[in-house]
Amino acid sequence: MTVWFVILVPLVIMFFALGMERVESRLKHVAVQENEVEEFLEQAQPNEVRALYGHGIGRALELFRLRRLGGRAARLRARRVRS
């Protein structure tokens, strides 16, 4: 009985660790990056902070990215018009 316990426990732990590694690798792609949060906290506008409070970091970062992309898109349009 003890022999089975000595063999089985390390195998169970090893397979559990391998499974958790797969879960972690999938979550890395979905999770919010640290530098995005820092940038958000430094440059957030009041409506984005309200979204953070009411809907969470996902929605707040979405509004923040849209605002940043909107500004870039407007600058690109202005350059095209000048050309």
PDB file of N, CA and C in Angstrom:
ATOM      1  N   MET A   1       0.820  -1.190   0.000  1.00  0.00           N
ATOM      2  CA  MET A   1       0.000   0.000   0.000  1.00  0.00           C
ATOM      3  C   MET A   1       0.871   1.264   0.000  1.00  0.00           C
ATOM      4  N   THR A   2       1.903   1.268   0.804  1.00  0.00           N
ATOM      5  CA  THR A   2       2.786   2.421   0.902  1.00  0.00           C
ATOM      6  C   THR A   2       3.515   2.656  -0.415  1.00  0.00           C
ATOM      7  N   VAL A   3       3.863   1.599  -1.106  1.00  0.00           N
ATOM      8  CA  VAL A   3       4.565   1.715  -2.384  1.00  0.00           C
ATOM      9  C   VAL A   3       3.675   2.438  -3.398  1.00  0.00           C
ATOM     10  N   TRP A   4       2.404   2.082  -3.445  1.00  0.00           N
ATOM     11  CA  TRP A   4       1.483   2.755  -4.370  1.00  0.00           C
ATOM     12  C   TRP A   4       1.341   4.235  -4.017  1.00  0.00           C
ATOM     13  N   PHE A   5       1.309   4.533  -2.750  1.00  0.00           N
ATOM     14  CA  PHE A   5       1.206   5.919  -2.290  1.00  0.00           C
ATOM     15  C   PHE A   5       2.438   6.718  -2.702  1.00  0.00           C
ATOM     16  N   VAL A   6       3.615   6.123  -2.536  1.00  0.00           N
ATOM     17  CA  VAL A   6       4.877   6.790  -2.886  1.00  0.00           C
ATOM     18  C   VAL A   6       4.972   7.019  -4.388  1.00  0.00           C
ATOM     19  N   ILE A   7       4.441   6.131  -5.185  1.00  0.00           N
ATOM     20  CA  ILE A   7       4.487   6.271  -6.641  1.00  0.00           C
ATOM     21  C   ILE A   7       3.378   7.192  -7.140  1.00  0.00           C
ATOM     22  N   LEU A   8       2.196   7.064  -6.582  1.00  0.00           N
ATOM     23  CA  LEU A   8       1.032   7.779  -7.093  1.00  0.00           C
ATOM     24  C   LEU A   8       1.020   9.274  -6.763  1.00  0.00           C
ATOM     25  N   VAL A   9       1.388   9.667  -5.557  1.00  0.00           N
ATOM     26  CA  VAL A   9       1.320  11.070  -5.144  1.00  0.00           C
ATOM     27  C   VAL A   9       2.203  11.964  -6.016  1.00  0.00           C
ATOM     28  N   PRO A  10       3.474  11.634  -6.256  1.00  0.00           N
ATOM     29  CA  PRO A  10       4.275  12.501  -7.139  1.00  0.00           C
ATOM     30  C   PRO A  10       3.724  12.585  -8.564  1.00  0.00           C
ATOM     31  N   LEU A  11       3.172  11.498  -9.067  1.00  0.00           N
ATOM     32  CA  LEU A  11       2.584  11.518 -10.412  1.00  0.00           C
ATOM     33  C   LEU A  11       1.362  12.433 -10.469  1.00  0.00           C
ATOM     34  N   VAL A  12       0.520  12.365  -9.460  1.00  0.00           N
ATOM     35  CA  VAL A  12      -0.659  13.227  -9.410  1.00  0.00           C
ATOM     36  C   VAL A  12      -0.243  14.687  -9.333  1.00  0.00           C
ATOM     37  N   ILE A  13       0.752  14.994  -8.511  1.00  0.00           N
ATOM     38  CA  ILE A  13       1.231  16.377  -8.388  1.00  0.00           C
ATOM     39  C   ILE A  13       1.827  16.854  -9.713  1.00  0.00           C
ATOM     40  N   MET A  14       2.576  16.008 -10.382  1.00  0.00           N
ATOM     41  CA  MET A  14       3.194  16.387 -11.652  1.00  0.00           C
ATOM     42  C   MET A  14       2.124  16.670 -12.717  1.00  0.00           C
ATOM     43  N   PHE A  15       1.121  15.818 -12.828  1.00  0.00           N
ATOM     44  CA  PHE A  15       0.063  16.052 -13.814  1.00  0.00           C
ATOM     45  C   PHE A  15      -0.759  17.292 -13.474  1.00  0.00           C
ATOM     46  N   PHE A  16      -0.970  17.535 -12.194  1.00  0.00           N
ATOM     47  CA  PHE A  16      -1.670  18.748 -11.778  1.00  0.00           C
ATOM     48  C   PHE A  16      -0.876  19.987 -12.171  1.00  0.00           C
ATOM     49  N   ALA A  17       0.431  19.962 -11.941  1.00  0.00           N
ATOM     50  CA  ALA A  17       1.287  21.100 -12.310  1.00  0.00           C
ATOM     51  C   ALA A  17       1.287  21.327 -13.816  1.00  0.00           C
ATOM     52  N   LEU A  18       1.329  20.283 -14.595  1.00  0.00           N
ATOM     53  CA  LEU A  18       1.285  20.422 -16.056  1.00  0.00           C
ATOM     54  C   LEU A  18      -0.055  21.011 -16.501  1.00  0.00           C
ATOM     55  N   GLY A  19      -1.130  20.574 -15.888  1.00  0.00           N
ATOM     56  CA  GLY A  19      -2.445  21.128 -16.219  1.00  0.00           C
ATOM     57  C   GLY A  19      -2.550  22.602 -15.865  1.00  0.00           C
ATOM     58  N   MET A  20      -2.030  22.981 -14.723  1.00  0.00           N
ATOM     59  CA  MET A  20      -2.070  24.387 -14.309  1.00  0.00           C
ATOM     60  C   MET A  20      -1.196  25.260 -15.216  1.00  0.00           C
ATOM     61  N   GLU A  21      -0.117  24.697 -15.736  1.00  0.00           N
ATOM     62  CA  GLU A  21       0.727  25.448 -16.665  1.00  0.00           C
ATOM     63  C   GLU A  21      -0.047  25.783 -17.944  1.00  0.00           C
ATOM     64  N   ARG A  22      -0.838  24.839 -18.413  1.00  0.00           N
ATOM     65  CA  ARG A  22      -1.671  25.104 -19.592  1.00  0.00           C
ATOM     66  C   ARG A  22      -2.704  26.183 -19.310  1.00  0.00           C
ATOM     67  N   VAL A  23      -3.328  26.118 -18.170  1.00  0.00           N
ATOM     68  CA  VAL A  23      -4.318  27.129 -17.795  1.00  0.00           C
ATOM     69  C   VAL A  23      -3.653  28.499 -17.707  1.00  0.00           C
ATOM     70  N   GLU A  24      -2.487  28.561 -17.091  1.00  0.00           N
ATOM     71  CA  GLU A  24      -1.774  29.825 -16.947  1.00  0.00           C
ATOM     72  C   GLU A  24      -1.386  30.413 -18.308  1.00  0.00           C
ATOM     73  N   SER A  25      -0.936  29.582 -19.229  1.00  0.00           N
ATOM     74  CA  SER A  25      -0.543  30.098 -20.544  1.00  0.00           C
ATOM     75  C   SER A  25      -1.749  30.659 -21.298  1.00  0.00           C
ATOM     76  N   ARG A  26      -2.905  30.064 -21.136  1.00  0.00           N
ATOM     77  CA  ARG A  26      -4.112  30.592 -21.781  1.00  0.00           C
ATOM     78  C   ARG A  26      -4.545  31.911 -21.146  1.00  0.00           C
ATOM     79  N   LEU A  27      -4.408  32.016 -19.845  1.00  0.00           N
ATOM     80  CA  LEU A  27      -4.818  33.234 -19.146  1.00  0.00           C
ATOM     81  C   LEU A  27      -3.880  34.402 -19.418  1.00  0.00           C
ATOM     82  N   LYS A  28      -2.620  34.134 -19.731  1.00  0.00           N
ATOM     83  CA  LYS A  28      -1.670  35.213 -20.015  1.00  0.00           C
ATOM     84  C   LYS A  28      -2.116  36.027 -21.214  1.00  0.00           C
ATOM     85  N   HIS A  29      -2.699  35.379 -22.195  1.00  0.00           N
ATOM     86  CA  HIS A  29      -3.132  36.074 -23.401  1.00  0.00           C
ATOM     87  C   HIS A  29      -4.403  36.886 -23.177  1.00  0.00           C
ATOM     88  N   VAL A  30      -5.201  36.497 -22.210  1.00  0.00           N
ATOM     89  CA  VAL A  30      -6.461  37.168 -21.933  1.00  0.00           C
ATOM     90  C   VAL A  30      -6.294  38.286 -20.907  1.00  0.00           C
ATOM     91  N   ALA A  31      -5.347  38.135 -20.019  1.00  0.00           N
ATOM     92  CA  ALA A  31      -5.188  39.062 -18.903  1.00  0.00           C
ATOM     93  C   ALA A  31      -4.697  40.431 -19.364  1.00  0.00           C
ATOM     94  N   VAL A  32      -4.949  41.421 -18.543  1.00  0.00           N
ATOM     95  CA  VAL A  32      -4.517  42.794 -18.785  1.00  0.00           C
ATOM     96  C   VAL A  32      -3.046  42.912 -18.413  1.00  0.00           C
ATOM     97  N   GLN A  33      -2.273  43.579 -19.253  1.00  0.00           N
ATOM     98  CA  GLN A  33      -0.845  43.751 -19.002  1.00  0.00           C
ATOM     99  C   GLN A  33      -0.613  44.847 -17.963  1.00  0.00           C
ATOM    100  N   GLU A  34       0.460  44.715 -17.211  1.00  0.00           N
ATOM    101  CA  GLU A  34       0.774  45.659 -16.142  1.00  0.00           C
ATOM    102  C   GLU A  34       1.013  47.066 -16.694  1.00  0.00           C
ATOM    103  N   ASN A  35       1.720  47.170 -17.806  1.00  0.00           N
ATOM    104  CA  ASN A  35       2.012  48.493 -18.367  1.00  0.00           C
ATOM    105  C   ASN A  35       0.740  49.191 -18.868  1.00  0.00           C
ATOM    106  N   GLU A  36      -0.259  48.426 -19.324  1.00  0.00           N
ATOM    107  CA  GLU A  36      -1.527  49.024 -19.734  1.00  0.00           C
ATOM    108  C   GLU A  36      -2.238  49.660 -18.535  1.00  0.00           C
ATOM    109  N   VAL A  37      -2.215  48.976 -17.407  1.00  0.00           N
ATOM    110  CA  VAL A  37      -2.866  49.497 -16.207  1.00  0.00           C
ATOM    111  C   VAL A  37      -2.147  50.751 -15.716  1.00  0.00           C
ATOM    112  N   GLU A  38      -0.821  50.729 -15.722  1.00  0.00           N
ATOM    113  CA  GLU A  38      -0.055  51.906 -15.299  1.00  0.00           C
ATOM    114  C   GLU A  38      -0.361  53.104 -16.186  1.00  0.00           C
ATOM    115  N   GLU A  39      -0.375  52.880 -17.495  1.00  0.00           N
ATOM    116  CA  GLU A  39      -0.670  53.962 -18.441  1.00  0.00           C
ATOM    117  C   GLU A  39      -2.083  54.490 -18.238  1.00  0.00           C
ATOM    118  N   PHE A  40      -3.020  53.579 -18.000  1.00  0.00           N
ATOM    119  CA  PHE A  40      -4.403  53.983 -17.757  1.00  0.00           C
ATOM    120  C   PHE A  40      -4.502  54.861 -16.516  1.00  0.00           C
ATOM    121  N   LEU A  41      -3.852  54.442 -15.434  1.00  0.00           N
ATOM    122  CA  LEU A  41      -3.942  55.194 -14.182  1.00  0.00           C
ATOM    123  C   LEU A  41      -3.291  56.569 -14.294  1.00  0.00           C
ATOM    124  N   GLU A  42      -2.295  56.704 -15.145  1.00  0.00           N
ATOM    125  CA  GLU A  42      -1.635  57.996 -15.322  1.00  0.00           C
ATOM    126  C   GLU A  42      -2.445  58.944 -16.204  1.00  0.00           C
ATOM    127  N   GLN A  43      -3.173  58.426 -17.199  1.00  0.00           N
ATOM    128  CA  GLN A  43      -3.786  59.275 -18.210  1.00  0.00           C
ATOM    129  C   GLN A  43      -5.307  59.170 -18.284  1.00  0.00           C
ATOM    130  N   ALA A  44      -5.945  58.521 -17.342  1.00  0.00           N
ATOM    131  CA  ALA A  44      -7.390  58.299 -17.421  1.00  0.00           C
ATOM    132  C   ALA A  44      -8.175  59.596 -17.265  1.00  0.00           C
ATOM    133  N   GLN A  45      -9.279  59.663 -18.000  1.00  0.00           N
ATOM    134  CA  GLN A  45     -10.209  60.783 -17.900  1.00  0.00           C
ATOM    135  C   GLN A  45     -11.358  60.369 -16.970  1.00  0.00           C
ATOM    136  N   PRO A  46     -12.156  61.333 -16.518  1.00  0.00           N
ATOM    137  CA  PRO A  46     -13.216  61.015 -15.542  1.00  0.00           C
ATOM    138  C   PRO A  46     -14.197  59.925 -16.011  1.00  0.00           C
ATOM    139  N   ASN A  47     -14.594  59.947 -17.271  1.00  0.00           N
ATOM    140  CA  ASN A  47     -15.544  58.919 -17.728  1.00  0.00           C
ATOM    141  C   ASN A  47     -14.911  57.532 -17.715  1.00  0.00           C
ATOM    142  N   GLU A  48     -13.607  57.447 -17.944  1.00  0.00           N
ATOM    143  CA  GLU A  48     -12.919  56.161 -17.899  1.00  0.00           C
ATOM    144  C   GLU A  48     -12.784  55.661 -16.462  1.00  0.00           C
ATOM    145  N   VAL A  49     -12.584  56.574 -15.527  1.00  0.00           N
ATOM    146  CA  VAL A  49     -12.518  56.194 -14.112  1.00  0.00           C
ATOM    147  C   VAL A  49     -13.887  55.721 -13.636  1.00  0.00           C
ATOM    148  N   ARG A  50     -14.965  56.385 -14.093  1.00  0.00           N
ATOM    149  CA  ARG A  50     -16.317  55.926 -13.750  1.00  0.00           C
ATOM    150  C   ARG A  50     -16.566  54.527 -14.309  1.00  0.00           C
ATOM    151  N   ALA A  51     -16.085  54.264 -15.524  1.00  0.00           N
ATOM    152  CA  ALA A  51     -16.236  52.926 -16.101  1.00  0.00           C
ATOM    153  C   ALA A  51     -15.444  51.900 -15.294  1.00  0.00           C
ATOM    154  N   LEU A  52     -14.279  52.284 -14.794  1.00  0.00           N
ATOM    155  CA  LEU A  52     -13.484  51.388 -13.949  1.00  0.00           C
ATOM    156  C   LEU A  52     -14.262  51.044 -12.685  1.00  0.00           C
ATOM    157  N   TYR A  53     -14.870  52.042 -12.079  1.00  0.00           N
ATOM    158  CA  TYR A  53     -15.630  51.823 -10.856  1.00  0.00           C
ATOM    159  C   TYR A  53     -16.897  50.999 -11.116  1.00  0.00           C
ATOM    160  N   GLY A  54     -17.600  51.314 -12.204  1.00  0.00           N
ATOM    161  CA  GLY A  54     -18.889  50.675 -12.440  1.00  0.00           C
ATOM    162  C   GLY A  54     -18.831  49.338 -13.166  1.00  0.00           C
ATOM    163  N   HIS A  55     -17.864  49.181 -14.082  1.00  0.00           N
ATOM    164  CA  HIS A  55     -17.871  47.995 -14.938  1.00  0.00           C
ATOM    165  C   HIS A  55     -16.588  47.186 -14.872  1.00  0.00           C
ATOM    166  N   GLY A  56     -15.566  47.675 -14.208  1.00  0.00           N
ATOM    167  CA  GLY A  56     -14.333  46.911 -14.081  1.00  0.00           C
ATOM    168  C   GLY A  56     -13.255  47.397 -15.040  1.00  0.00           C
ATOM    169  N   ILE A  57     -12.077  46.814 -14.907  1.00  0.00           N
ATOM    170  CA  ILE A  57     -10.911  47.267 -15.657  1.00  0.00           C
ATOM    171  C   ILE A  57     -11.047  46.989 -17.150  1.00  0.00           C
ATOM    172  N   GLY A  58     -11.751  45.935 -17.528  1.00  0.00           N
ATOM    173  CA  GLY A  58     -11.888  45.607 -18.945  1.00  0.00           C
ATOM    174  C   GLY A  58     -12.577  46.708 -19.729  1.00  0.00           C
ATOM    175  N   ARG A  59     -13.716  47.157 -19.251  1.00  0.00           N
ATOM    176  CA  ARG A  59     -14.471  48.217 -19.936  1.00  0.00           C
ATOM    177  C   ARG A  59     -13.721  49.547 -19.876  1.00  0.00           C
ATOM    178  N   ALA A  60     -13.089  49.843 -18.754  1.00  0.00           N
ATOM    179  CA  ALA A  60     -12.347  51.093 -18.622  1.00  0.00           C
ATOM    180  C   ALA A  60     -11.182  51.133 -19.608  1.00  0.00           C
ATOM    181  N   LEU A  61     -10.463  50.035 -19.739  1.00  0.00           N
ATOM    182  CA  LEU A  61      -9.354  49.991 -20.701  1.00  0.00           C
ATOM    183  C   LEU A  61      -9.856  50.058 -22.142  1.00  0.00           C
ATOM    184  N   GLU A  62     -11.029  49.491 -22.382  1.00  0.00           N
ATOM    185  CA  GLU A  62     -11.614  49.577 -23.721  1.00  0.00           C
ATOM    186  C   GLU A  62     -11.901  51.035 -24.098  1.00  0.00           C
ATOM    187  N   LEU A  63     -12.500  51.788 -23.176  1.00  0.00           N
ATOM    188  CA  LEU A  63     -12.751  53.213 -23.427  1.00  0.00           C
ATOM    189  C   LEU A  63     -11.444  53.987 -23.606  1.00  0.00           C
ATOM    190  N   PHE A  64     -10.453  53.666 -22.795  1.00  0.00           N
ATOM    191  CA  PHE A  64      -9.154  54.326 -22.873  1.00  0.00           C
ATOM    192  C   PHE A  64      -8.495  54.076 -24.228  1.00  0.00           C
ATOM    193  N   ARG A  65      -8.524  52.826 -24.676  1.00  0.00           N
ATOM    194  CA  ARG A  65      -7.934  52.485 -25.987  1.00  0.00           C
ATOM    195  C   ARG A  65      -8.684  53.173 -27.117  1.00  0.00           C
ATOM    196  N   LEU A  66     -10.015  53.215 -27.023  1.00  0.00           N
ATOM    197  CA  LEU A  66     -10.793  53.885 -28.065  1.00  0.00           C
ATOM    198  C   LEU A  66     -10.458  55.370 -28.142  1.00  0.00           C
ATOM    199  N   ARG A  67     -10.293  55.999 -26.985  1.00  0.00           N
ATOM    200  CA  ARG A  67      -9.930  57.416 -26.979  1.00  0.00           C
ATOM    201  C   ARG A  67      -8.551  57.625 -27.602  1.00  0.00           C
ATOM    202  N   ARG A  68      -7.613  56.778 -27.231  1.00  0.00           N
ATOM    203  CA  ARG A  68      -6.262  56.909 -27.792  1.00  0.00           C
ATOM    204  C   ARG A  68      -6.258  56.643 -29.290  1.00  0.00           C
ATOM    205  N   LEU A  69      -6.982  55.631 -29.730  1.00  0.00           N
ATOM    206  CA  LEU A  69      -7.051  55.338 -31.167  1.00  0.00           C
ATOM    207  C   LEU A  69      -7.777  56.435 -31.916  1.00  0.00           C
ATOM    208  N   GLY A  70      -8.789  57.007 -31.289  1.00  0.00           N
ATOM    209  CA  GLY A  70      -9.519  58.112 -31.910  1.00  0.00           C
ATOM    210  C   GLY A  70      -8.617  59.303 -32.150  1.00  0.00           C
ATOM    211  N   GLY A  71      -7.770  59.628 -31.217  1.00  0.00           N
ATOM    212  CA  GLY A  71      -6.832  60.728 -31.376  1.00  0.00           C
ATOM    213  C   GLY A  71      -5.816  60.453 -32.472  1.00  0.00           C
ATOM    214  N   ARG A  72      -5.336  59.247 -32.536  1.00  0.00           N
ATOM    215  CA  ARG A  72      -4.382  58.865 -33.582  1.00  0.00           C
ATOM    216  C   ARG A  72      -5.039  58.889 -34.948  1.00  0.00           C
ATOM    217  N   ALA A  73      -6.266  58.396 -35.008  1.00  0.00           N
ATOM    218  CA  ALA A  73      -6.972  58.370 -36.292  1.00  0.00           C
ATOM    219  C   ALA A  73      -7.223  59.789 -36.793  1.00  0.00           C
ATOM    220  N   ALA A  74      -7.565  60.698 -35.884  1.00  0.00           N
ATOM    221  CA  ALA A  74      -7.794  62.091 -36.282  1.00  0.00           C
ATOM    222  C   ALA A  74      -6.504  62.724 -36.795  1.00  0.00           C
ATOM    223  N   ARG A  75      -5.388  62.430 -36.150  1.00  0.00           N
ATOM    224  CA  ARG A  75      -4.104  62.974 -36.622  1.00  0.00           C
ATOM    225  C   ARG A  75      -3.732  62.410 -37.981  1.00  0.00           C
ATOM    226  N   LEU A  76      -3.997  61.130 -38.193  1.00  0.00           N
ATOM    227  CA  LEU A  76      -3.686  60.513 -39.487  1.00  0.00           C
ATOM    228  C   LEU A  76      -4.570  61.118 -40.592  1.00  0.00           C
ATOM    229  N   ARG A  77      -5.843  61.365 -40.287  1.00  0.00           N
ATOM    230  CA  ARG A  77      -6.724  61.984 -41.267  1.00  0.00           C
ATOM    231  C   ARG A  77      -6.257  63.380 -41.605  1.00  0.00           C
ATOM    232  N   ALA A  78      -5.808  64.133 -40.593  1.00  0.00           N
ATOM    233  CA  ALA A  78      -5.322  65.496 -40.831  1.00  0.00           C
ATOM    234  C   ALA A  78      -4.071  65.482 -41.708  1.00  0.00           C
ATOM    235  N   ARG A  79      -3.203  64.513 -41.513  1.00  0.00           N
ATOM    236  CA  ARG A  79      -2.000  64.418 -42.353  1.00  0.00           C
ATOM    237  C   ARG A  79      -2.392  64.095 -43.792  1.00  0.00           C
ATOM    238  N   ARG A  80      -3.358  63.212 -43.974  1.00  0.00           N
ATOM    239  CA  ARG A  80      -3.781  62.832 -45.325  1.00  0.00           C
ATOM    240  C   ARG A  80      -4.417  64.026 -46.054  1.00  0.00           C
ATOM    241  N   VAL A  81      -5.178  64.822 -45.309  1.00  0.00           N
ATOM    242  CA  VAL A  81      -5.836  65.983 -45.926  1.00  0.00           C
ATOM    243  C   VAL A  81      -4.801  67.005 -46.352  1.00  0.00           C
ATOM    244  N   ARG A  82      -3.766  67.207 -45.564  1.00  0.00           N
ATOM    245  CA  ARG A  82      -2.716  68.165 -45.887  1.00  0.00           C
ATOM    246  C   ARG A  82      -1.924  67.755 -47.123  1.00  0.00           C
ATOM    247  N   SER A  83      -1.750  66.452 -47.305  1.00  0.00           N
ATOM    248  CA  SER A  83      -0.933  65.941 -48.415  1.00  0.00           C
ATOM    249  C   SER A  83      -1.559  66.151 -49.761  1.00  0.00           C
TER     250      SER A  83
END
